[in-house]
Short mmCIF file of C-alpha atoms and ligand atoms in Angstrom, two decimals:
data_model
loop_
_atom_site.label_atom_id
_atom_site.label_comp_id
_atom_site.label_asym_id
_atom_site.label_seq_id
_atom_site.Cartn_x
_atom_site.Cartn_y
_atom_site.Cartn_z
CA MET A 1 0.00 0.00 0.00
CA SER A 2 1.42 3.40 -0.99
CA GLU A 3 0.45 6.53 0.94
CA LYS A 4 1.49 9.95 -0.25
CA THR A 5 2.42 11.93 2.84
CA ASN A 6 2.70 14.80 0.33
CA ASP A 7 4.20 15.25 -3.14
CA LEU A 8 7.79 14.91 -1.99
CA VAL A 9 7.75 11.98 0.41
CA ARG A 10 5.89 8.73 -0.06
CA LEU A 11 5.22 5.95 2.40
CA ASN A 12 4.89 2.29 1.33
CA ARG A 13 3.64 -0.02 4.03
CA LEU A 14 5.05 -3.51 3.42
CA ASP A 15 4.38 -6.68 5.42
CA ALA A 16 5.31 -7.30 9.03
CA GLY A 17 5.85 -3.72 10.14
CA VAL A 18 8.34 -2.73 7.43
CA VAL A 19 7.76 0.65 5.82
CA GLU A 20 9.55 2.31 2.95
CA LEU A 21 9.96 6.07 3.20
CA VAL A 22 10.66 7.27 -0.33
CA ILE A 23 12.08 10.71 -1.11
CA ASP A 24 10.27 11.44 -4.35
CA ARG A 25 11.97 14.25 -6.23
CA PRO A 26 13.84 12.38 -8.95
CA GLU A 27 14.02 15.35 -11.33
CA ALA A 28 16.45 16.96 -8.83
CA LEU A 29 18.05 13.63 -7.83
CA ASN A 30 16.01 13.81 -4.60
CA ALA A 31 17.91 16.88 -3.38
CA LEU A 32 16.84 17.95 0.10
CA ASN A 33 15.07 21.29 0.07
CA ILE A 34 13.29 22.74 3.10
CA GLN A 35 9.98 21.19 2.05
CA VAL A 36 11.48 17.68 1.69
CA LEU A 37 13.14 17.97 5.11
CA LEU A 38 9.91 19.18 6.76
CA SER A 39 8.02 16.29 5.14
CA LEU A 40 10.61 13.76 6.26
CA LYS A 41 10.54 15.14 9.79
CA ALA A 42 6.75 14.97 9.97
CA ALA A 43 6.67 11.42 8.53
CA LEU A 44 9.37 10.21 10.94
CA GLU A 45 7.61 11.76 13.95
CA THR A 46 4.41 9.94 12.97
CA LEU A 47 6.22 6.63 12.38
CA ALA A 48 8.10 6.92 15.70
CA SER A 49 4.84 6.62 17.62
CA ASP A 50 3.16 4.08 15.31
CA ALA A 51 3.16 0.77 17.19
CA SER A 52 2.72 -1.23 13.97
CA VAL A 53 6.05 0.00 12.55
CA ARG A 54 9.26 -1.92 13.21
CA VAL A 55 11.73 -1.12 10.42
CA ILE A 56 11.93 2.02 8.27
CA LEU A 57 13.70 1.76 4.93
CA LEU A 58 14.76 5.18 3.67
CA ARG A 59 15.30 5.39 -0.08
CA GLY A 60 15.20 7.72 -3.06
CA ALA A 61 12.89 7.56 -6.09
CA GLY A 62 14.19 7.15 -9.62
CA GLU A 63 17.08 5.25 -11.14
CA LYS A 64 20.00 7.46 -10.26
CA ALA A 65 20.03 8.70 -6.72
CA PHE A 66 19.36 8.04 -3.09
CA VAL A 67 19.83 11.78 -2.39
CA ALA A 68 22.29 14.08 -4.23
CA GLY A 69 22.63 16.38 -1.23
CA ALA A 70 20.98 19.47 0.13
CA ASP A 71 19.32 21.58 -2.56
CA ILE A 72 22.12 23.80 -3.83
CA ARG A 73 19.78 26.11 -5.77
CA GLU A 74 17.76 26.77 -2.61
CA MET A 75 20.91 27.29 -0.51
CA GLN A 76 22.43 29.66 -3.06
CA THR A 77 20.51 32.69 -1.79
CA MET A 78 20.48 31.83 1.92
CA GLY A 79 22.02 34.21 4.43
CA ARG A 80 23.59 33.09 7.70
CA SER A 81 20.41 32.91 9.71
CA ASP A 82 18.53 30.96 6.97
CA ALA A 83 21.50 28.61 6.71
CA ALA A 84 21.51 28.08 10.47
CA GLN A 85 17.80 27.24 10.42
CA PHE A 86 18.30 24.91 7.47
CA SER A 87 21.16 23.11 9.21
CA ARG A 88 19.09 22.78 12.41
CA LEU A 89 16.22 21.26 10.39
CA GLY A 90 18.56 18.75 8.69
CA HIS A 91 20.03 17.85 12.10
CA SER A 92 16.55 17.27 13.52
CA VAL A 93 15.78 14.75 10.74
CA CYS A 94 19.12 12.99 11.23
CA LEU A 95 18.75 12.88 15.02
CA LEU A 96 15.27 11.37 14.63
CA LEU A 97 16.61 8.65 12.32
CA GLU A 98 19.41 7.95 14.76
CA SER A 99 17.41 7.90 17.97
CA MET A 100 13.86 6.77 17.19
CA PRO A 101 12.76 3.45 18.73
CA LYS A 102 12.55 1.74 15.34
CA VAL A 103 15.25 0.32 13.11
CA THR A 104 16.22 2.80 10.39
CA VAL A 105 18.02 1.54 7.30
CA ALA A 106 19.31 3.60 4.36
CA ALA A 107 18.86 1.73 1.07
CA VAL A 108 21.34 3.39 -1.31
CA HIS A 109 21.16 2.44 -4.99
CA GLY A 110 22.93 5.44 -6.57
CA PHE A 111 24.29 8.85 -5.59
CA ALA A 112 24.34 9.60 -1.85
CA LEU A 113 26.24 12.87 -1.76
CA GLY A 114 26.53 15.63 0.81
CA GLY A 115 23.28 15.62 2.80
CA GLY A 116 22.56 12.22 1.17
CA THR A 117 25.60 10.61 2.77
CA GLU A 118 24.70 12.45 5.98
CA LEU A 119 21.14 11.04 6.04
CA ALA A 120 22.49 7.56 5.31
CA LEU A 121 25.05 7.84 8.11
CA ALA A 122 22.31 8.85 10.56
CA CYS A 123 20.40 5.61 9.90
CA ASP A 124 21.26 2.59 12.02
CA PHE A 125 23.08 1.10 9.04
CA ILE A 126 23.35 1.35 5.28
CA LEU A 127 22.51 -1.28 2.68
CA ALA A 128 24.14 -0.34 -0.62
CA SER A 129 23.99 -1.66 -4.15
CA GLU A 130 27.08 -1.96 -6.31
CA LYS A 131 26.06 1.32 -8.01
CA ALA A 132 26.07 3.32 -4.77
CA GLN A 133 28.31 6.39 -4.62
CA PHE A 134 29.07 8.22 -1.39
CA GLY A 135 30.85 11.48 -0.68
CA LEU A 136 30.82 14.82 1.09
CA PRO A 137 31.58 17.31 -1.73
CA GLU A 138 30.57 20.44 0.22
CA VAL A 139 34.02 22.08 0.28
CA GLY A 140 33.76 22.24 -3.52
CA LEU A 141 30.72 24.49 -2.97
CA GLY A 142 32.44 26.75 -0.42
CA VAL A 143 30.68 25.24 2.62
CA ILE A 144 30.97 22.24 4.95
CA PRO A 145 28.58 19.35 5.63
CA GLY A 146 25.76 20.77 7.72
CA PHE A 147 23.78 17.74 8.92
CA GLY A 148 26.32 16.05 11.21
CA GLY A 149 28.22 14.24 8.44
CA THR A 150 31.73 15.20 9.49
CA ILE A 151 31.26 13.77 12.96
CA ARG A 152 29.35 10.65 11.91
CA LEU A 153 31.83 9.90 9.14
CA ALA A 154 34.79 10.28 11.52
CA ARG A 155 33.05 7.96 13.98
CA THR A 156 32.54 5.33 11.28
CA LEU A 157 35.83 5.55 9.35
CA GLY A 158 38.27 7.05 11.86
CA LEU A 159 39.40 10.66 11.85
CA ALA A 160 42.15 10.57 9.19
CA ARG A 161 40.12 8.73 6.55
CA ALA A 162 37.12 10.97 7.18
CA LYS A 163 39.30 14.09 6.92
CA GLU A 164 40.69 12.87 3.60
CA LEU A 165 37.19 12.41 2.19
CA VAL A 166 35.86 15.71 3.59
CA PHE A 167 38.88 17.81 2.51
CA SER A 168 39.06 16.27 -0.97
CA GLY A 169 35.29 16.07 -1.52
CA GLU A 170 36.05 12.84 -3.44
CA ARG A 171 33.32 10.32 -4.20
CA ILE A 172 33.75 6.65 -3.36
CA GLY A 173 31.98 3.70 -4.94
CA ALA A 174 30.39 0.75 -3.20
CA SER A 175 33.48 -1.47 -3.09
CA GLU A 176 35.58 1.25 -1.46
CA ALA A 177 32.70 1.92 0.94
CA VAL A 178 32.90 -1.76 1.92
CA GLN A 179 36.69 -1.63 2.37
CA LEU A 180 36.34 1.45 4.58
CA GLY A 181 33.60 -0.12 6.71
CA LEU A 182 30.83 2.30 5.72
CA VAL A 183 28.74 -0.64 4.48
CA ARG A 184 29.08 -4.35 5.14
CA LYS A 185 28.75 -5.55 1.55
CA ALA A 186 27.70 -4.29 -1.88
CA LEU A 187 24.50 -5.98 -3.06
CA PRO A 188 23.73 -6.60 -6.75
CA GLN A 189 21.86 -3.75 -8.46
CA ASP A 190 19.36 -6.13 -10.02
CA GLY A 191 16.73 -6.94 -7.41
CA PHE A 192 18.41 -4.60 -4.88
CA PHE A 193 15.19 -3.32 -3.31
CA ASP A 194 13.73 -6.86 -3.10
CA GLU A 195 16.81 -7.96 -1.20
CA VAL A 196 16.66 -4.90 1.06
CA ARG A 197 13.01 -5.66 1.88
CA LYS A 198 13.92 -9.28 2.69
CA GLN A 199 16.66 -8.16 5.07
CA ALA A 200 14.30 -5.67 6.71
CA ALA A 201 11.63 -8.36 7.15
CA LYS A 202 14.21 -10.59 8.84
CA ILE A 203 14.97 -7.87 11.41
CA ALA A 204 11.26 -7.14 11.83
CA ARG A 205 10.66 -10.76 12.94
CA ASN A 206 12.81 -10.17 16.04
CA SER A 207 11.46 -8.65 19.23
CA LEU A 208 11.09 -4.90 18.65
CA SER A 209 11.39 -4.19 22.38
CA ALA A 210 14.70 -6.09 22.48
CA VAL A 211 15.97 -4.46 19.29
CA SER A 212 15.08 -0.96 20.49
CA ALA A 213 16.65 -1.61 23.90
CA ALA A 214 19.86 -2.59 22.07
CA LYS A 215 19.59 0.51 19.89
CA SER A 216 19.15 2.92 22.78
CA LEU A 217 22.02 1.31 24.70
CA MET A 218 24.33 1.46 21.69
CA ASN A 219 23.31 5.09 21.13
CA GLU A 220 24.08 6.17 24.69
CA PHE A 221 27.70 6.51 23.67
CA GLU A 222 26.58 9.08 21.07
CA GLU A 223 25.10 11.33 23.72
CA THR A 224 28.53 12.09 25.11
CA SER A 225 30.93 11.58 22.21
CA GLY A 226 28.79 11.64 19.08
CA VAL A 227 26.89 14.34 17.21
CA HIS A 228 24.63 15.55 20.06
CA PRO A 229 27.07 17.80 21.90
CA LYS A 230 28.44 19.22 18.65
CA VAL A 231 25.21 20.20 16.88
CA ASP A 232 25.40 23.89 17.85
CA ALA A 233 29.09 24.16 16.95
CA GLU A 234 28.45 22.64 13.55
CA ILE A 235 25.45 24.86 12.83
CA GLN A 236 27.56 27.89 13.75
CA ARG A 237 30.46 26.90 11.47
CA PHE A 238 28.20 25.83 8.57
CA SER A 239 26.16 29.04 8.64
CA SER A 240 29.21 31.30 9.10
CA LEU A 241 30.32 30.36 5.59
CA PHE A 242 27.10 31.68 4.02
CA GLY A 243 27.46 35.09 2.41
CA THR A 244 31.19 34.58 1.80
CA HIS A 245 32.63 34.95 -1.69
CA ASP A 246 33.45 31.22 -1.91
CA GLN A 247 29.96 30.05 -0.89
CA LYS A 248 28.30 32.30 -3.45
CA GLU A 249 30.81 31.40 -6.16
CA GLY A 250 30.66 27.65 -5.38
CA MET A 251 26.87 27.50 -5.56
CA VAL A 252 26.48 29.80 -8.57
CA ALA A 253 29.12 27.71 -10.39
CA PHE A 254 27.06 24.55 -9.71
CA SER A 255 23.94 26.17 -11.17
CA GLU A 256 25.90 27.42 -14.17
CA LYS A 257 27.46 23.95 -14.61
CA ARG A 258 31.05 25.21 -14.46
CA SER A 259 34.05 24.87 -12.11
CA ALA A 260 34.19 27.27 -9.19
CA ARG A 261 36.95 29.88 -8.88
CA PHE A 262 37.64 30.11 -5.15
CA GLU A 263 39.53 32.95 -3.47
CA GLY A 264 39.53 31.64 0.09
CA LEU A 265 37.32 34.55 1.15
N1 CAA B 301 20.74 20.43 -5.45
C1 CAA B 301 19.92 20.91 -6.40
N2 CAA B 301 19.77 20.32 -7.61
C2 CAA B 301 20.49 19.20 -7.83
C3 CAA B 301 21.37 18.65 -6.88
C4 CAA B 301 21.48 19.32 -5.63
N3 CAA B 301 22.25 18.86 -4.64
N4 CAA B 301 21.95 17.56 -7.40
C5 CAA B 301 21.45 17.42 -8.65
N5 CAA B 301 20.57 18.41 -8.91
C6 CAA B 301 19.81 18.63 -10.13
C7 CAA B 301 20.72 19.16 -11.23
O1 CAA B 301 20.90 20.57 -11.10
C8 CAA B 301 19.96 18.78 -12.47
O2 CAA B 301 18.88 19.69 -12.67
P1 CAA B 301 18.62 20.33 -14.14
O3 CAA B 301 18.22 19.14 -14.97
O4 CAA B 301 17.51 21.30 -13.88
O5 CAA B 301 19.93 20.95 -14.57
C9 CAA B 301 19.31 17.43 -12.08
O6 CAA B 301 19.35 17.39 -10.66
C10 CAA B 301 20.11 16.24 -12.60
O7 CAA B 301 21.47 16.40 -12.18
P2 CAA B 301 22.71 16.41 -13.18
O8 CAA B 301 22.30 16.83 -14.54
O9 CAA B 301 23.81 17.17 -12.53
O10 CAA B 301 23.03 14.84 -13.21
P3 CAA B 301 24.45 14.15 -13.50
O11 CAA B 301 24.18 12.70 -13.63
O12 CAA B 301 25.17 14.84 -14.59
O13 CAA B 301 25.30 14.39 -12.15
C11 CAA B 301 25.66 14.43 -9.78
C12 CAA B 301 24.89 13.81 -10.97
C13 CAA B 301 27.14 14.08 -9.85
C14 CAA B 301 25.06 13.87 -8.50
C15 CAA B 301 25.49 15.98 -9.82
O14 CAA B 301 24.11 16.29 -9.97
C16 CAA B 301 26.00 16.69 -8.60
O15 CAA B 301 27.20 16.86 -8.46
N6 CAA B 301 25.08 17.12 -7.72
C17 CAA B 301 25.45 17.88 -6.54
C18 CAA B 301 26.09 17.00 -5.49
C19 CAA B 301 26.51 17.84 -4.30
O16 CAA B 301 27.39 18.68 -4.39
N7 CAA B 301 25.89 17.59 -3.13
C20 CAA B 301 26.17 18.32 -1.92
C21 CAA B 301 25.19 19.44 -1.73
S1 CAA B 301 25.63 20.51 -0.39
C22 CAA B 301 25.03 19.77 1.00
O17 CAA B 301 24.51 18.66 0.96
C23 CAA B 301 25.20 20.61 2.24
C24 CAA B 301 24.76 20.03 3.52
O18 CAA B 301 25.39 19.18 4.08
C25 CAA B 301 23.63 20.59 4.19
#
């Protein structure tokens, strides 16, 4: 059964308490604008208190992308205070995915860049197809990841590897993501979502109270050393870059489909 929560986010209720939350903006490779983030937040808040839900599969619509990042065209004209609000909204979605008493799984079948990698990292784990591509390319736009990605990536890969990916903005494919420990294995592209649903159903057969007790225990560590204590610092640093020459140039260059000319200002 498919329910449209609105035009940008769709909910498919599968068997045994598994739901698919689909970001449905394929013409922009499912880029996260304010409206998509608000819709995701509302859907996740509803699912968090729905006793029939056990596992949430987060995915993107279309052939090419999970999520190609925050919406660069929308961010292009943001000032510092808009950027701070935007970052806080993205954090709230990621913190919900991370802490809600349900299992959250990112099903990545294509590009997961910037905010896309950040959303995936906030889920309990990532299932990726062999076509998945991850990366945090924000420094190539004159900004930094604004939804907790630097911290979650460092936690998952170790500080030096995460720094290399953040500072270079390089993309990695599924096999490198496996080598680095971002995902456990790369699943075949053909039948990827069927396999993901099977794996979700397997988890959903276990005791939800036991699984969510394990989740909250494993997350307790995060409250002291994870993203939680650093949210305000990240929002401040992310938003402080808005209005600078490099942020404007980086985002205009993306829209004009050319390389950016940065001045470090
Ligand atoms: N924001 C807005 N629009 C986007 C987008 C984004 N992040 N990513 C893709 N699109 C749009 C493109 O502009 C294009 O629209 P038009 O047809 O109107 O031109 C459409 O989606 C299809 O994209 P492409 O033609 O670029 O597709 P491609 O296959 O040639 O390239 C891609 C795919 C490599 C993913 C490329 O689209 C790309 O580099 N996207 C941007 C990735 C990125 O930099 N993400 C980080 C965003 S910043 C961020 O996320 C900050 C944060 O932490 C909060």
